[in-house]
């Protein structure tokens, strides 16, 4: 997955936006104002921080060396994923899971605007 593909995928979700609060080199992807992905799209290798269920986060880290505790994030709830070391399909699933977790934490009135449970 290229940086452009990752960016396009993140922005394809309902109400997703890209912001640059940490400078022009770091893309912060949000839904309804809440962070679900963070990446320096021009970095080598490409890495993205994604929200994850705490138990699932531990399991993923044990099974995949390309997934480590979130860099500069809550290690319990965030993983840093090295994109090129995992299949694209898995990266897309991890991004979607992160988005879904954030949406699930939004107030019900906001969630109802989305096509997600």
mmCIF file with all atom_site columns, C-alpha atoms in Angstrom:
data_model
loop_
_atom_site.group_PDB
_atom_site.id
_atom_site.type_symbol
_atom_site.label_atom_id
_atom_site.label_alt_id
_atom_site.label_comp_id
_atom_site.label_asym_id
_atom_site.label_entity_id
_atom_site.label_seq_id
_atom_site.pdbx_PDB_ins_code
_atom_site.Cartn_x
_atom_site.Cartn_y
_atom_site.Cartn_z
_atom_site.occupancy
_atom_site.B_iso_or_equiv
_atom_site.pdbx_formal_charge
_atom_site.auth_seq_id
_atom_site.auth_comp_id
_atom_site.auth_asym_id
_atom_site.auth_atom_id
_atom_site.pdbx_PDB_model_num
ATOM 1   C CA . UNK A 1 1   ? 0.000   0.000   0.000  1.00 0.00 ? 1   UNK A CA 1
ATOM 2   C CA . UNK A 1 2   ? 1.386   3.354   -1.007 1.00 0.00 ? 2   UNK A CA 1
ATOM 3   C CA . UNK A 1 3   ? 1.067   6.535   1.069  1.00 0.00 ? 3   UNK A CA 1
ATOM 4   C CA . UNK A 1 4   ? -1.444  7.864   -1.466 1.00 0.00 ? 4   UNK A CA 1
ATOM 5   C CA . UNK A 1 5   ? -3.538  4.683   -1.184 1.00 0.00 ? 5   UNK A CA 1
ATOM 6   C CA . UNK A 1 6   ? -3.476  4.846   2.621  1.00 0.00 ? 6   UNK A CA 1
ATOM 7   C CA . UNK A 1 7   ? -4.540  8.502   2.565  1.00 0.00 ? 7   UNK A CA 1
ATOM 8   C CA . UNK A 1 8   ? -7.350  7.837   0.070  1.00 0.00 ? 8   UNK A CA 1
ATOM 9   C CA . UNK A 1 9   ? -8.570  4.835   2.079  1.00 0.00 ? 9   UNK A CA 1
ATOM 10  C CA . UNK A 1 10  ? -8.665  6.823   5.332  1.00 0.00 ? 10  UNK A CA 1
ATOM 11  C CA . UNK A 1 11  ? -10.559 9.668   3.676  1.00 0.00 ? 11  UNK A CA 1
ATOM 12  C CA . UNK A 1 12  ? -13.089 7.312   2.073  1.00 0.00 ? 12  UNK A CA 1
ATOM 13  C CA . UNK A 1 13  ? -14.914 6.732   5.384  1.00 0.00 ? 13  UNK A CA 1
ATOM 14  C CA . UNK A 1 14  ? -18.025 8.736   6.282  1.00 0.00 ? 14  UNK A CA 1
ATOM 15  C CA . UNK A 1 15  ? -17.192 12.133  7.789  1.00 0.00 ? 15  UNK A CA 1
ATOM 16  C CA . UNK A 1 16  ? -13.438 11.420  7.645  1.00 0.00 ? 16  UNK A CA 1
ATOM 17  C CA . UNK A 1 17  ? -11.143 14.408  7.458  1.00 0.00 ? 17  UNK A CA 1
ATOM 18  C CA . UNK A 1 18  ? -7.403  15.052  7.329  1.00 0.00 ? 18  UNK A CA 1
ATOM 19  C CA . UNK A 1 19  ? -5.765  17.635  9.557  1.00 0.00 ? 19  UNK A CA 1
ATOM 20  C CA . UNK A 1 20  ? -2.186  18.715  10.263 1.00 0.00 ? 20  UNK A CA 1
ATOM 21  C CA . UNK A 1 21  ? -2.053  19.813  13.929 1.00 0.00 ? 21  UNK A CA 1
ATOM 22  C CA . UNK A 1 22  ? 1.541   18.572  14.337 1.00 0.00 ? 22  UNK A CA 1
ATOM 23  C CA . UNK A 1 23  ? 2.895   20.186  11.178 1.00 0.00 ? 23  UNK A CA 1
ATOM 24  C CA . UNK A 1 24  ? 2.634   19.522  7.445  1.00 0.00 ? 24  UNK A CA 1
ATOM 25  C CA . UNK A 1 25  ? 4.521   16.212  7.615  1.00 0.00 ? 25  UNK A CA 1
ATOM 26  C CA . UNK A 1 26  ? 2.008   14.386  9.861  1.00 0.00 ? 26  UNK A CA 1
ATOM 27  C CA . UNK A 1 27  ? -1.486  13.535  8.596  1.00 0.00 ? 27  UNK A CA 1
ATOM 28  C CA . UNK A 1 28  ? -4.101  13.119  11.303 1.00 0.00 ? 28  UNK A CA 1
ATOM 29  C CA . UNK A 1 29  ? -7.270  11.398  10.134 1.00 0.00 ? 29  UNK A CA 1
ATOM 30  C CA . UNK A 1 30  ? -10.400 12.064  12.166 1.00 0.00 ? 30  UNK A CA 1
ATOM 31  C CA . UNK A 1 31  ? -14.067 11.152  12.217 1.00 0.00 ? 31  UNK A CA 1
ATOM 32  C CA . UNK A 1 32  ? -16.434 13.632  13.865 1.00 0.00 ? 32  UNK A CA 1
ATOM 33  C CA . UNK A 1 33  ? -13.361 15.374  15.277 1.00 0.00 ? 33  UNK A CA 1
ATOM 34  C CA . UNK A 1 34  ? -11.898 12.219  16.854 1.00 0.00 ? 34  UNK A CA 1
ATOM 35  C CA . UNK A 1 35  ? -8.573  10.696  15.799 1.00 0.00 ? 35  UNK A CA 1
ATOM 36  C CA . UNK A 1 36  ? -8.607  7.243   14.166 1.00 0.00 ? 36  UNK A CA 1
ATOM 37  C CA . UNK A 1 37  ? -5.301  7.228   12.226 1.00 0.00 ? 37  UNK A CA 1
ATOM 38  C CA . UNK A 1 38  ? -2.052  9.183   12.291 1.00 0.00 ? 38  UNK A CA 1
ATOM 39  C CA . UNK A 1 39  ? 0.796   8.872   9.781  1.00 0.00 ? 39  UNK A CA 1
ATOM 40  C CA . UNK A 1 40  ? 3.795   10.677  8.338  1.00 0.00 ? 40  UNK A CA 1
ATOM 41  C CA . UNK A 1 41  ? 2.927   9.778   4.758  1.00 0.00 ? 41  UNK A CA 1
ATOM 42  C CA . UNK A 1 42  ? 6.364   10.658  3.417  1.00 0.00 ? 42  UNK A CA 1
ATOM 43  C CA . UNK A 1 43  ? 8.280   8.508   5.916  1.00 0.00 ? 43  UNK A CA 1
ATOM 44  C CA . UNK A 1 44  ? 10.249  5.390   5.000  1.00 0.00 ? 44  UNK A CA 1
ATOM 45  C CA . UNK A 1 45  ? 9.065   2.890   5.975  1.00 0.00 ? 45  UNK A CA 1
ATOM 46  C CA . UNK A 1 46  ? 5.452   4.008   6.018  1.00 0.00 ? 46  UNK A CA 1
ATOM 47  C CA . UNK A 1 47  ? 3.919   3.600   9.483  1.00 0.00 ? 47  UNK A CA 1
ATOM 48  C CA . UNK A 1 48  ? 0.449   4.422   10.774 1.00 0.00 ? 48  UNK A CA 1
ATOM 49  C CA . UNK A 1 49  ? -0.881  4.652   14.332 1.00 0.00 ? 49  UNK A CA 1
ATOM 50  C CA . UNK A 1 50  ? -4.275  2.988   14.696 1.00 0.00 ? 50  UNK A CA 1
ATOM 51  C CA . UNK A 1 51  ? -6.700  2.577   17.586 1.00 0.00 ? 51  UNK A CA 1
ATOM 52  C CA . UNK A 1 52  ? -7.271  -1.029  18.640 1.00 0.00 ? 52  UNK A CA 1
ATOM 53  C CA . UNK A 1 53  ? -9.182  -3.034  21.240 1.00 0.00 ? 53  UNK A CA 1
ATOM 54  C CA . UNK A 1 54  ? -6.650  -3.617  24.057 1.00 0.00 ? 54  UNK A CA 1
ATOM 55  C CA . UNK A 1 55  ? -6.861  -7.428  23.978 1.00 0.00 ? 55  UNK A CA 1
ATOM 56  C CA . UNK A 1 56  ? -6.678  -7.498  20.186 1.00 0.00 ? 56  UNK A CA 1
ATOM 57  C CA . UNK A 1 57  ? -3.733  -5.075  20.277 1.00 0.00 ? 57  UNK A CA 1
ATOM 58  C CA . UNK A 1 58  ? -1.704  -7.484  22.411 1.00 0.00 ? 58  UNK A CA 1
ATOM 59  C CA . UNK A 1 59  ? -2.583  -10.450 20.180 1.00 0.00 ? 59  UNK A CA 1
ATOM 60  C CA . UNK A 1 60  ? -1.630  -8.576  17.012 1.00 0.00 ? 60  UNK A CA 1
ATOM 61  C CA . UNK A 1 61  ? 1.711   -7.506  18.501 1.00 0.00 ? 61  UNK A CA 1
ATOM 62  C CA . UNK A 1 62  ? 2.507   -11.091 19.459 1.00 0.00 ? 62  UNK A CA 1
ATOM 63  C CA . UNK A 1 63  ? 1.670   -12.428 15.987 1.00 0.00 ? 63  UNK A CA 1
ATOM 64  C CA . UNK A 1 64  ? 3.127   -9.679  13.782 1.00 0.00 ? 64  UNK A CA 1
ATOM 65  C CA . UNK A 1 65  ? 6.537   -8.048  14.264 1.00 0.00 ? 65  UNK A CA 1
ATOM 66  C CA . UNK A 1 66  ? 5.303   -5.178  12.048 1.00 0.00 ? 66  UNK A CA 1
ATOM 67  C CA . UNK A 1 67  ? 2.789   -4.190  14.764 1.00 0.00 ? 67  UNK A CA 1
ATOM 68  C CA . UNK A 1 68  ? 4.151   -2.562  17.914 1.00 0.00 ? 68  UNK A CA 1
ATOM 69  C CA . UNK A 1 69  ? 2.705   -0.446  20.742 1.00 0.00 ? 69  UNK A CA 1
ATOM 70  C CA . UNK A 1 70  ? 1.587   2.980   19.524 1.00 0.00 ? 70  UNK A CA 1
ATOM 71  C CA . UNK A 1 71  ? 4.422   5.470   19.175 1.00 0.00 ? 71  UNK A CA 1
ATOM 72  C CA . UNK A 1 72  ? 3.677   8.540   21.347 1.00 0.00 ? 72  UNK A CA 1
ATOM 73  C CA . UNK A 1 73  ? 0.196   7.140   22.022 1.00 0.00 ? 73  UNK A CA 1
ATOM 74  C CA . UNK A 1 74  ? -1.533  5.134   24.744 1.00 0.00 ? 74  UNK A CA 1
ATOM 75  C CA . UNK A 1 75  ? 0.207   1.754   24.454 1.00 0.00 ? 75  UNK A CA 1
ATOM 76  C CA . UNK A 1 76  ? -2.958  0.029   25.667 1.00 0.00 ? 76  UNK A CA 1
ATOM 77  C CA . UNK A 1 77  ? -5.261  1.385   22.952 1.00 0.00 ? 77  UNK A CA 1
ATOM 78  C CA . UNK A 1 78  ? -2.989  2.195   19.998 1.00 0.00 ? 78  UNK A CA 1
ATOM 79  C CA . UNK A 1 79  ? -0.680  0.239   17.695 1.00 0.00 ? 79  UNK A CA 1
ATOM 80  C CA . UNK A 1 80  ? 1.917   1.450   15.242 1.00 0.00 ? 80  UNK A CA 1
ATOM 81  C CA . UNK A 1 81  ? 1.709   -0.573  12.038 1.00 0.00 ? 81  UNK A CA 1
ATOM 82  C CA . UNK A 1 82  ? 4.542   -0.754  9.487  1.00 0.00 ? 82  UNK A CA 1
ATOM 83  C CA . UNK A 1 83  ? 2.431   -0.767  6.338  1.00 0.00 ? 83  UNK A CA 1
ATOM 84  C CA . UNK A 1 84  ? 4.743   -2.416  3.798  1.00 0.00 ? 84  UNK A CA 1
ATOM 85  C CA . UNK A 1 85  ? 5.415   -5.418  6.039  1.00 0.00 ? 85  UNK A CA 1
ATOM 86  C CA . UNK A 1 86  ? 1.770   -6.558  6.146  1.00 0.00 ? 86  UNK A CA 1
ATOM 87  C CA . UNK A 1 87  ? -0.652  -7.525  3.376  1.00 0.00 ? 87  UNK A CA 1
ATOM 88  C CA . UNK A 1 88  ? -2.655  -4.540  2.090  1.00 0.00 ? 88  UNK A CA 1
ATOM 89  C CA . UNK A 1 89  ? -5.896  -6.289  3.002  1.00 0.00 ? 89  UNK A CA 1
ATOM 90  C CA . UNK A 1 90  ? -4.822  -6.586  6.638  1.00 0.00 ? 90  UNK A CA 1
ATOM 91  C CA . UNK A 1 91  ? -3.794  -2.924  6.774  1.00 0.00 ? 91  UNK A CA 1
ATOM 92  C CA . UNK A 1 92  ? -7.205  -1.926  5.386  1.00 0.00 ? 92  UNK A CA 1
ATOM 93  C CA . UNK A 1 93  ? -8.932  -4.103  8.013  1.00 0.00 ? 93  UNK A CA 1
ATOM 94  C CA . UNK A 1 94  ? -6.875  -2.519  10.806 1.00 0.00 ? 94  UNK A CA 1
ATOM 95  C CA . UNK A 1 95  ? -7.705  0.995   9.578  1.00 0.00 ? 95  UNK A CA 1
ATOM 96  C CA . UNK A 1 96  ? -11.391 0.100   9.328  1.00 0.00 ? 96  UNK A CA 1
ATOM 97  C CA . UNK A 1 97  ? -11.337 -1.422  12.831 1.00 0.00 ? 97  UNK A CA 1
ATOM 98  C CA . UNK A 1 98  ? -9.779  1.783   14.170 1.00 0.00 ? 98  UNK A CA 1
ATOM 99  C CA . UNK A 1 99  ? -12.442 3.897   12.483 1.00 0.00 ? 99  UNK A CA 1
ATOM 100 C CA . UNK A 1 100 ? -15.211 1.627   13.803 1.00 0.00 ? 100 UNK A CA 1
ATOM 101 C CA . UNK A 1 101 ? -13.864 1.814   17.379 1.00 0.00 ? 101 UNK A CA 1
ATOM 102 C CA . UNK A 1 102 ? -13.846 5.590   17.266 1.00 0.00 ? 102 UNK A CA 1
ATOM 103 C CA . UNK A 1 103 ? -17.341 5.750   15.768 1.00 0.00 ? 103 UNK A CA 1
ATOM 104 C CA . UNK A 1 104 ? -18.615 3.333   18.440 1.00 0.00 ? 104 UNK A CA 1
ATOM 105 C CA . UNK A 1 105 ? -17.423 5.768   21.104 1.00 0.00 ? 105 UNK A CA 1
ATOM 106 C CA . UNK A 1 106 ? -19.304 8.709   19.633 1.00 0.00 ? 106 UNK A CA 1
ATOM 107 C CA . UNK A 1 107 ? -22.670 9.831   21.008 1.00 0.00 ? 107 UNK A CA 1
ATOM 108 C CA . UNK A 1 108 ? -25.588 7.882   19.545 1.00 0.00 ? 108 UNK A CA 1
ATOM 109 C CA . UNK A 1 109 ? -26.979 10.930  17.741 1.00 0.00 ? 109 UNK A CA 1
ATOM 110 C CA . UNK A 1 110 ? -23.683 11.341  15.891 1.00 0.00 ? 110 UNK A CA 1
ATOM 111 C CA . UNK A 1 111 ? -23.330 7.594   15.154 1.00 0.00 ? 111 UNK A CA 1
ATOM 112 C CA . UNK A 1 112 ? -26.753 7.519   13.527 1.00 0.00 ? 112 UNK A CA 1
ATOM 113 C CA . UNK A 1 113 ? -25.432 9.802   10.780 1.00 0.00 ? 113 UNK A CA 1
ATOM 114 C CA . UNK A 1 114 ? -23.106 7.012   9.622  1.00 0.00 ? 114 UNK A CA 1
ATOM 115 C CA . UNK A 1 115 ? -23.775 3.756   7.774  1.00 0.00 ? 115 UNK A CA 1
ATOM 116 C CA . UNK A 1 116 ? -22.149 1.845   10.634 1.00 0.00 ? 116 UNK A CA 1
ATOM 117 C CA . UNK A 1 117 ? -23.656 0.202   13.722 1.00 0.00 ? 117 UNK A CA 1
#
